Amino acid sequence: MKRMLALLATCATALGLSALTTPQTVAAPRAEAATGCRVDYTITSQWQGGFQAGVKVTNLGSPVTGWTLKFTMPDAGQKVVQGWNATWSQSGSTVSATGVDWNRTLATGASADLGFTGSFTSGNPKPTAFTLNGVPCTGAVEEPPPGPDPEPGDGTPVGINGQLRVCGVNLCNQYNRPIQLRGMSTHGIQWFSQCYNNASLDALAKDWKSDLFRIAMYVQEQGYETDPAGFTSRVNSLVDMAEARGMYALIDFHTLTPGDPNYNLDRAKTFFASVAARNAGKKNVIYEIANEPNGVSWAAIKNYAEQVIPVIRAADPDAVVIVGTRAWSSLGVSEGSNETEVVNNPVNATNIMYAFHFYAASHKDNYRATVSRAAAKLPLFVTEFGTVSATGGGTMDRASSVAWLDLLDQLKISYANWTYSEANESSAAFKPGTCNGTDYSSSGVLTESGALLKSRISTPDSFPTS
Ligand code: IDC
């Protein structure tokens, strides 16, 4: 009599790894590969002392080239006598079947049909403990943990937009289409490092749906100049944390006092040579070479830019670079000038943008008029702004903030808000003490400014994909 016994065994495996010779020593699954498989085991016939089995292995994970299926016979008295469509072996009760030339590559969803005849002396001839490439089978697909480098199409801002470039007056994505990035700036990382951790970055990427993370590395005020290697390394690790979450990282060389960026020229060259070399292969990095020049002419700023930009380009030729503008990056307005000084005498470099900063309670219609005009002639990036006064404190000006945000949206000008921090000042998004805990997501931890920015940043992006 012919008896059919079907056994569904399932396995989540390290598919994606070549394991033809030593499957038990394969490396841990790489983060990139989804893993998973299913085994359908069928006794197709059975007779006194023997049986024939079909073994169908289905790859549920990422494509794999090279695989070994293992399973355990229910007792050592059961032996594989002859197998097909794989190279079969048995050691004690452990059976191995390694894919052969015509089935060693399995695409996602593809199957290999194997089989064997076996002998048994007693017991029920159903094997257990199916593994493929060393990992037990469960039938579920195991998704990889977030990898360090998002793949195109993973739905993150970097995954969708890829390497950015300046096209005309716009910031463009890998399809050469204008985009707007919306995000947050750190406070000084020398003071608020407790606020930049996996939980806070997860909240920024997932709850705020932020496209952008600006890393404000002060040069003075206990910043970079006190520990160049330490601050460089801290910036790099924040770049990696943003990258792992598909966010762009804006590396801000946060000069402020003194206002002449040339004071820090040698430091800037050293710093940017290092971070540009280290991050050249990444798609998520944007360089901001001088936060807020002040008390210094546009000619001096331009001179600084034309010395720092070649240092970056030598190491990282395709990254966008942002140049600060006169009078705290106001395009000169806060010192009685305007955008024409830049329009008439632009920085001699390609793939660059100009920074514009505002604080909504201090900078209103005349500044907005300047941005509206300048945006037709210069690629602008609002690398920093506040909803409050230029001191970083005072009352939030909701009406002016909303007018600014609407204007930036309309002009597709990217922005980062000051600050994603718990500083005890109204520009901070979190209430003081937030960074002692792990909750960066509930509305209770937000300030008035944080709530406004979260509501603006978390609306869906409309990034063009062709
Ligand atoms: C402010 C901080 C404040 C700090 C001060 C000096 O909010 O806590 O004490 O810097 O370091 C800027 C600057 C930015 C300022 C911010 C608010 O880029 O560093 O941060 N601001 O004053 N330009 C205009 C306003």
JSON list of N, CA, C and O and ligand atoms in Angstrom, two decimals, residues 187-188 190-192 214 218 221 252 254-257 291-292 328 357-359 363 384 386 388-393 418-419 423 425 427, ligand 1:
[
{"chain": "A", "resi": 187, "resn": "HIS", "atom": "N", "xyz": [21.46, 71.08, 18.66]},
{"chain": "A", "resi": 187, "resn": "HIS", "atom": "CA", "xyz": [22.09, 72.22, 19.35]},
{"chain": "A", "resi": 187, "resn": "HIS", "atom": "C", "xyz": [23.59, 71.92, 19.29]},
{"chain": "A", "resi": 187, "resn": "HIS", "atom": "O", "xyz": [24.03, 70.99, 18.60]},
{"chain": "A", "resi": 188, "resn": "GLY", "atom": "N", "xyz": [24.40, 72.71, 19.96]},
{"chain": "A", "resi": 188, "resn": "GLY", "atom": "CA", "xyz": [25.84, 72.45, 19.98]},
{"chain": "A", "resi": 188, "resn": "GLY", "atom": "C", "xyz": [26.10, 71.04, 20.51]},
{"chain": "A", "resi": 188, "resn": "GLY", "atom": "O", "xyz": [25.68, 70.72, 21.62]},
{"chain": "A", "resi": 190, "resn": "GLN", "atom": "N", "xyz": [28.67, 69.86, 21.63]},
{"chain": "A", "resi": 190, "resn": "GLN", "atom": "CA", "xyz": [29.53, 69.84, 22.82]},
{"chain": "A", "resi": 190, "resn": "GLN", "atom": "C", "xyz": [28.71, 69.95, 24.09]},
{"chain": "A", "resi": 190, "resn": "GLN", "atom": "O", "xyz": [29.20, 69.64, 25.17]},
{"chain": "A", "resi": 191, "resn": "TRP", "atom": "N", "xyz": [27.48, 70.42, 23.97]},
{"chain": "A", "resi": 191, "resn": "TRP", "atom": "CA", "xyz": [26.64, 70.61, 25.16]},
{"chain": "A", "resi": 191, "resn": "TRP", "atom": "C", "xyz": [25.51, 69.60, 25.27]},
{"chain": "A", "resi": 191, "resn": "TRP", "atom": "O", "xyz": [25.02, 69.32, 26.35]},
{"chain": "A", "resi": 192, "resn": "PHE", "atom": "N", "xyz": [25.02, 69.11, 24.13]},
{"chain": "A", "resi": 192, "resn": "PHE", "atom": "CA", "xyz": [23.79, 68.31, 24.17]},
{"chain": "A", "resi": 192, "resn": "PHE", "atom": "C", "xyz": [23.95, 66.91, 23.59]},
{"chain": "A", "resi": 192, "resn": "PHE", "atom": "O", "xyz": [23.02, 66.34, 23.03]},
{"chain": "A", "resi": 214, "resn": "ARG", "atom": "N", "xyz": [20.82, 68.10, 10.85]},
{"chain": "A", "resi": 214, "resn": "ARG", "atom": "CA", "xyz": [21.99, 69.00, 10.81]},
{"chain": "A", "resi": 214, "resn": "ARG", "atom": "C", "xyz": [22.81, 68.78, 12.08]},
{"chain": "A", "resi": 214, "resn": "ARG", "atom": "O", "xyz": [22.26, 68.80, 13.19]},
{"chain": "A", "resi": 218, "resn": "TYR", "atom": "N", "xyz": [30.06, 73.28, 16.82]},
{"chain": "A", "resi": 218, "resn": "TYR", "atom": "CA", "xyz": [30.70, 74.56, 17.13]},
{"chain": "A", "resi": 218, "resn": "TYR", "atom": "C", "xyz": [32.21, 74.40, 17.02]},
{"chain": "A", "resi": 218, "resn": "TYR", "atom": "O", "xyz": [32.76, 73.34, 17.34]},
{"chain": "A", "resi": 221, "resn": "GLU", "atom": "N", "xyz": [33.71, 78.02, 21.72]},
{"chain": "A", "resi": 221, "resn": "GLU", "atom": "CA", "xyz": [32.78, 77.72, 22.82]},
{"chain": "A", "resi": 221, "resn": "GLU", "atom": "C", "xyz": [32.86, 76.25, 23.28]},
{"chain": "A", "resi": 221, "resn": "GLU", "atom": "O", "xyz": [31.85, 75.55, 23.33]},
{"chain": "A", "resi": 252, "resn": "ASP", "atom": "N", "xyz": [27.70, 70.80, 9.81]},
{"chain": "A", "resi": 252, "resn": "ASP", "atom": "CA", "xyz": [27.76, 72.25, 10.01]},
{"chain": "A", "resi": 252, "resn": "ASP", "atom": "C", "xyz": [29.01, 72.62, 10.80]},
{"chain": "A", "resi": 252, "resn": "ASP", "atom": "O", "xyz": [29.13, 72.28, 11.98]},
{"chain": "A", "resi": 254, "resn": "HIS", "atom": "N", "xyz": [30.24, 75.07, 12.72]},
{"chain": "A", "resi": 254, "resn": "HIS", "atom": "CA", "xyz": [29.41, 76.10, 13.35]},
{"chain": "A", "resi": 254, "resn": "HIS", "atom": "C", "xyz": [30.25, 77.26, 13.88]},
{"chain": "A", "resi": 254, "resn": "HIS", "atom": "O", "xyz": [30.41, 77.43, 15.09]},
{"chain": "A", "resi": 255, "resn": "THR", "atom": "N", "xyz": [30.76, 78.04, 12.94]},
{"chain": "A", "resi": 255, "resn": "THR", "atom": "CA", "xyz": [31.46, 79.26, 13.33]},
{"chain": "A", "resi": 255, "resn": "THR", "atom": "C", "xyz": [30.43, 80.31, 13.70]},
{"chain": "A", "resi": 255, "resn": "THR", "atom": "O", "xyz": [29.37, 80.41, 13.09]},
{"chain": "A", "resi": 256, "resn": "LEU", "atom": "N", "xyz": [30.72, 81.09, 14.72]},
{"chain": "A", "resi": 256, "resn": "LEU", "atom": "CA", "xyz": [29.77, 82.12, 15.17]},
{"chain": "A", "resi": 256, "resn": "LEU", "atom": "C", "xyz": [30.53, 83.33, 15.72]},
{"chain": "A", "resi": 256, "resn": "LEU", "atom": "O", "xyz": [30.34, 84.45, 15.26]},
{"chain": "A", "resi": 257, "resn": "THR", "atom": "N", "xyz": [31.40, 83.09, 16.69]},
{"chain": "A", "resi": 257, "resn": "THR", "atom": "CA", "xyz": [32.22, 84.15, 17.27]},
{"chain": "A", "resi": 257, "resn": "THR", "atom": "C", "xyz": [33.65, 83.63, 17.38]},
{"chain": "A", "resi": 257, "resn": "THR", "atom": "O", "xyz": [33.83, 82.61, 18.05]},
{"chain": "A", "resi": 291, "resn": "ASN", "atom": "N", "xyz": [28.89, 78.51, 9.48]},
{"chain": "A", "resi": 291, "resn": "ASN", "atom": "CA", "xyz": [27.52, 78.74, 9.93]},
{"chain": "A", "resi": 291, "resn": "ASN", "atom": "C", "xyz": [27.04, 80.18, 9.70]},
{"chain": "A", "resi": 291, "resn": "ASN", "atom": "O", "xyz": [26.13, 80.40, 8.90]},
{"chain": "A", "resi": 292, "resn": "GLU", "atom": "N", "xyz": [27.65, 81.12, 10.41]},
{"chain": "A", "resi": 292, "resn": "GLU", "atom": "CA", "xyz": [27.14, 82.50, 10.33]},
{"chain": "A", "resi": 292, "resn": "GLU", "atom": "C", "xyz": [28.28, 83.50, 10.36]},
{"chain": "A", "resi": 292, "resn": "GLU", "atom": "O", "xyz": [28.64, 84.02, 11.42]},
{"chain": "A", "resi": 328, "resn": "TRP", "atom": "N", "xyz": [25.32, 86.93, 9.66]},
{"chain": "A", "resi": 328, "resn": "TRP", "atom": "CA", "xyz": [24.64, 85.77, 10.25]},
{"chain": "A", "resi": 328, "resn": "TRP", "atom": "C", "xyz": [23.80, 85.00, 9.22]},
{"chain": "A", "resi": 328, "resn": "TRP", "atom": "O", "xyz": [22.70, 84.58, 9.47]},
{"chain": "A", "resi": 357, "resn": "HIS", "atom": "N", "xyz": [19.58, 82.23, 6.97]},
{"chain": "A", "resi": 357, "resn": "HIS", "atom": "CA", "xyz": [19.04, 81.94, 8.31]},
{"chain": "A", "resi": 357, "resn": "HIS", "atom": "C", "xyz": [18.05, 83.02, 8.71]},
{"chain": "A", "resi": 357, "resn": "HIS", "atom": "O", "xyz": [18.23, 84.19, 8.35]},
{"chain": "A", "resi": 358, "resn": "PHE", "atom": "N", "xyz": [17.03, 82.63, 9.46]},
{"chain": "A", "resi": 358, "resn": "PHE", "atom": "CA", "xyz": [16.13, 83.63, 10.04]},
{"chain": "A", "resi": 358, "resn": "PHE", "atom": "C", "xyz": [15.61, 83.14, 11.38]},
{"chain": "A", "resi": 358, "resn": "PHE", "atom": "O", "xyz": [15.62, 81.93, 11.66]},
{"chain": "A", "resi": 359, "resn": "TYR", "atom": "N", "xyz": [15.19, 84.08, 12.20]},
{"chain": "A", "resi": 359, "resn": "TYR", "atom": "CA", "xyz": [14.48, 83.79, 13.45]},
{"chain": "A", "resi": 359, "resn": "TYR", "atom": "C", "xyz": [13.16, 84.53, 13.37]},
{"chain": "A", "resi": 359, "resn": "TYR", "atom": "O", "xyz": [13.13, 85.76, 13.25]},
{"chain": "A", "resi": 363, "resn": "HIS", "atom": "N", "xyz": [12.87, 88.39, 12.35]},
{"chain": "A", "resi": 363, "resn": "HIS", "atom": "CA", "xyz": [13.09, 88.62, 10.91]},
{"chain": "A", "resi": 363, "resn": "HIS", "atom": "C", "xyz": [11.78, 88.34, 10.16]},
{"chain": "A", "resi": 363, "resn": "HIS", "atom": "O", "xyz": [11.33, 87.20, 10.11]},
{"chain": "A", "resi": 384, "resn": "GLU", "atom": "N", "xyz": [19.51, 76.86, 8.99]},
{"chain": "A", "resi": 384, "resn": "GLU", "atom": "CA", "xyz": [19.11, 77.10, 10.39]},
{"chain": "A", "resi": 384, "resn": "GLU", "atom": "C", "xyz": [18.04, 78.17, 10.43]},
{"chain": "A", "resi": 384, "resn": "GLU", "atom": "O", "xyz": [18.12, 79.17, 9.72]},
{"chain": "A", "resi": 386, "resn": "GLY", "atom": "N", "xyz": [14.86, 79.74, 13.50]},
{"chain": "A", "resi": 386, "resn": "GLY", "atom": "CA", "xyz": [14.11, 79.55, 14.73]},
{"chain": "A", "resi": 386, "resn": "GLY", "atom": "C", "xyz": [12.72, 80.12, 14.61]},
{"chain": "A", "resi": 386, "resn": "GLY", "atom": "O", "xyz": [12.47, 81.01, 13.78]},
{"chain": "A", "resi": 388, "resn": "VAL", "atom": "N", "xyz": [11.49, 81.60, 17.09]},
{"chain": "A", "resi": 388, "resn": "VAL", "atom": "CA", "xyz": [11.51, 82.57, 18.19]},
{"chain": "A", "resi": 388, "resn": "VAL", "atom": "C", "xyz": [12.40, 83.75, 17.80]},
{"chain": "A", "resi": 388, "resn": "VAL", "atom": "O", "xyz": [12.62, 84.01, 16.62]},
{"chain": "A", "resi": 389, "resn": "SER", "atom": "N", "xyz": [12.93, 84.47, 18.80]},
{"chain": "A", "resi": 389, "resn": "SER", "atom": "CA", "xyz": [13.79, 85.62, 18.48]},
{"chain": "A", "resi": 389, "resn": "SER", "atom": "C", "xyz": [15.21, 85.15, 18.22]},
{"chain": "A", "resi": 389, "resn": "SER", "atom": "O", "xyz": [15.57, 84.01, 18.52]},
{"chain": "A", "resi": 390, "resn": "ALA", "atom": "N", "xyz": [16.03, 86.05, 17.68]},
{"chain": "A", "resi": 390, "resn": "ALA", "atom": "CA", "xyz": [17.40, 85.69, 17.29]},
{"chain": "A", "resi": 390, "resn": "ALA", "atom": "C", "xyz": [18.28, 85.30, 18.47]},
{"chain": "A", "resi": 390, "resn": "ALA", "atom": "O", "xyz": [19.37, 84.76, 18.27]},
{"chain": "A", "resi": 391, "resn": "THR", "atom": "N", "xyz": [17.81, 85.54, 19.68]},
{"chain": "A", "resi": 391, "resn": "THR", "atom": "CA", "xyz": [18.56, 85.08, 20.85]},
{"chain": "A", "resi": 391, "resn": "THR", "atom": "C", "xyz": [18.39, 83.57, 21.05]},
{"chain": "A", "resi": 391, "resn": "THR", "atom": "O", "xyz": [19.10, 82.97, 21.86]},
{"chain": "A", "resi": 392, "resn": "GLY", "atom": "N", "xyz": [17.45, 82.97, 20.36]},
{"chain": "A", "resi": 392, "resn": "GLY", "atom": "CA", "xyz": [17.11, 81.56, 20.59]},
{"chain": "A", "resi": 392, "resn": "GLY", "atom": "C", "xyz": [16.04, 81.42, 21.67]},
{"chain": "A", "resi": 392, "resn": "GLY", "atom": "O", "xyz": [15.60, 80.31, 21.97]},
{"chain": "A", "resi": 393, "resn": "GLY", "atom": "N", "xyz": [15.62, 82.56, 22.24]},
{"chain": "A", "resi": 393, "resn": "GLY", "atom": "CA", "xyz": [14.61, 82.52, 23.31]},
{"chain": "A", "resi": 393, "resn": "GLY", "atom": "C", "xyz": [13.45, 83.45, 22.99]},
{"chain": "A", "resi": 393, "resn": "GLY", "atom": "O", "xyz": [13.22, 83.83, 21.84]},
{"chain": "A", "resi": 418, "resn": "TRP", "atom": "N", "xyz": [16.36, 75.08, 14.37]},
{"chain": "A", "resi": 418, "resn": "TRP", "atom": "CA", "xyz": [17.15, 75.19, 15.60]},
{"chain": "A", "resi": 418, "resn": "TRP", "atom": "C", "xyz": [16.20, 75.13, 16.77]},
{"chain": "A", "resi": 418, "resn": "TRP", "atom": "O", "xyz": [15.37, 76.03, 16.87]},
{"chain": "A", "resi": 419, "resn": "THR", "atom": "N", "xyz": [16.15, 74.09, 17.66]},
{"chain": "A", "resi": 419, "resn": "THR", "atom": "CA", "xyz": [17.01, 72.94, 17.72]},
{"chain": "A", "resi": 419, "resn": "THR", "atom": "C", "xyz": [16.26, 71.67, 18.09]},
{"chain": "A", "resi": 419, "resn": "THR", "atom": "O", "xyz": [15.24, 71.74, 18.78]},
{"chain": "A", "resi": 423, "resn": "ALA", "atom": "N", "xyz": [17.43, 72.08, 25.27]},
{"chain": "A", "resi": 423, "resn": "ALA", "atom": "CA", "xyz": [17.97, 73.32, 25.85]},
{"chain": "A", "resi": 423, "resn": "ALA", "atom": "C", "xyz": [16.85, 74.10, 26.55]},
{"chain": "A", "resi": 423, "resn": "ALA", "atom": "O", "xyz": [15.70, 74.08, 26.10]},
{"chain": "A", "resi": 425, "resn": "GLU", "atom": "N", "xyz": [15.47, 76.84, 26.48]},
{"chain": "A", "resi": 425, "resn": "GLU", "atom": "CA", "xyz": [15.19, 78.05, 25.69]},
{"chain": "A", "resi": 425, "resn": "GLU", "atom": "C", "xyz": [14.09, 77.70, 24.70]},
{"chain": "A", "resi": 425, "resn": "GLU", "atom": "O", "xyz": [13.96, 76.54, 24.28]},
{"chain": "A", "resi": 427, "resn": "SER", "atom": "N", "xyz": [13.51, 78.03, 21.63]},
{"chain": "A", "resi": 427, "resn": "SER", "atom": "CA", "xyz": [13.78, 77.47, 20.30]},
{"chain": "A", "resi": 427, "resn": "SER", "atom": "C", "xyz": [13.92, 75.95, 20.33]},
{"chain": "A", "resi": 427, "resn": "SER", "atom": "O", "xyz": [13.82, 75.29, 19.29]},
{"chain": "B", "resi": 1, "resn": "IDC", "atom": "C1", "xyz": [22.49, 79.99, 20.45]},
{"chain": "B", "resi": 1, "resn": "IDC", "atom": "C2", "xyz": [21.94, 78.94, 21.40]},
{"chain": "B", "resi": 1, "resn": "IDC", "atom": "C3", "xyz": [22.27, 79.34, 22.81]},
{"chain": "B", "resi": 1, "resn": "IDC", "atom": "C4", "xyz": [23.76, 79.59, 22.91]},
{"chain": "B", "resi": 1, "resn": "IDC", "atom": "C5", "xyz": [24.21, 80.58, 21.87]},
{"chain": "B", "resi": 1, "resn": "IDC", "atom": "C6", "xyz": [25.72, 80.80, 21.86]},
{"chain": "B", "resi": 1, "resn": "IDC", "atom": "O1", "xyz": [20.56, 78.79, 21.19]},
{"chain": "B", "resi": 1, "resn": "IDC", "atom": "O2", "xyz": [21.87, 78.33, 23.70]},
{"chain": "B", "resi": 1, "resn": "IDC", "atom": "O3", "xyz": [24.06, 80.05, 24.20]},
{"chain": "B", "resi": 1, "resn": "IDC", "atom": "O4", "xyz": [23.86, 80.14, 20.61]},
{"chain": "B", "resi": 1, "resn": "IDC", "atom": "O5", "xyz": [26.37, 79.68, 21.43]},
{"chain": "B", "resi": 1, "resn": "IDC", "atom": "C7", "xyz": [22.25, 81.63, 15.70]},
{"chain": "B", "resi": 1, "resn": "IDC", "atom": "C8", "xyz": [23.39, 80.71, 15.85]},
{"chain": "B", "resi": 1, "resn": "IDC", "atom": "C9", "xyz": [23.16, 79.75, 17.00]},
{"chain": "B", "resi": 1, "resn": "IDC", "atom": "C10", "xyz": [22.42, 80.42, 18.14]},
{"chain": "B", "resi": 1, "resn": "IDC", "atom": "C11", "xyz": [21.04, 80.82, 17.65]},
{"chain": "B", "resi": 1, "resn": "IDC", "atom": "C12", "xyz": [20.16, 81.43, 18.73]},
{"chain": "B", "resi": 1, "resn": "IDC", "atom": "O6", "xyz": [23.71, 80.00, 14.67]},
{"chain": "B", "resi": 1, "resn": "IDC", "atom": "O7", "xyz": [24.41, 79.25, 17.41]},
{"chain": "B", "resi": 1, "resn": "IDC", "atom": "O8", "xyz": [22.29, 79.48, 19.16]},
{"chain": "B", "resi": 1, "resn": "IDC", "atom": "N1", "xyz": [21.21, 81.73, 16.53]},
{"chain": "B", "resi": 1, "resn": "IDC", "atom": "O9", "xyz": [20.75, 82.59, 19.26]},
{"chain": "B", "resi": 1, "resn": "IDC", "atom": "N2", "xyz": [22.09, 82.51, 14.75]},
{"chain": "B", "resi": 1, "resn": "IDC", "atom": "C13", "xyz": [20.99, 83.22, 14.98]},
{"chain": "B", "resi": 1, "resn": "IDC", "atom": "C14", "xyz": [20.40, 82.73, 16.12]}
]
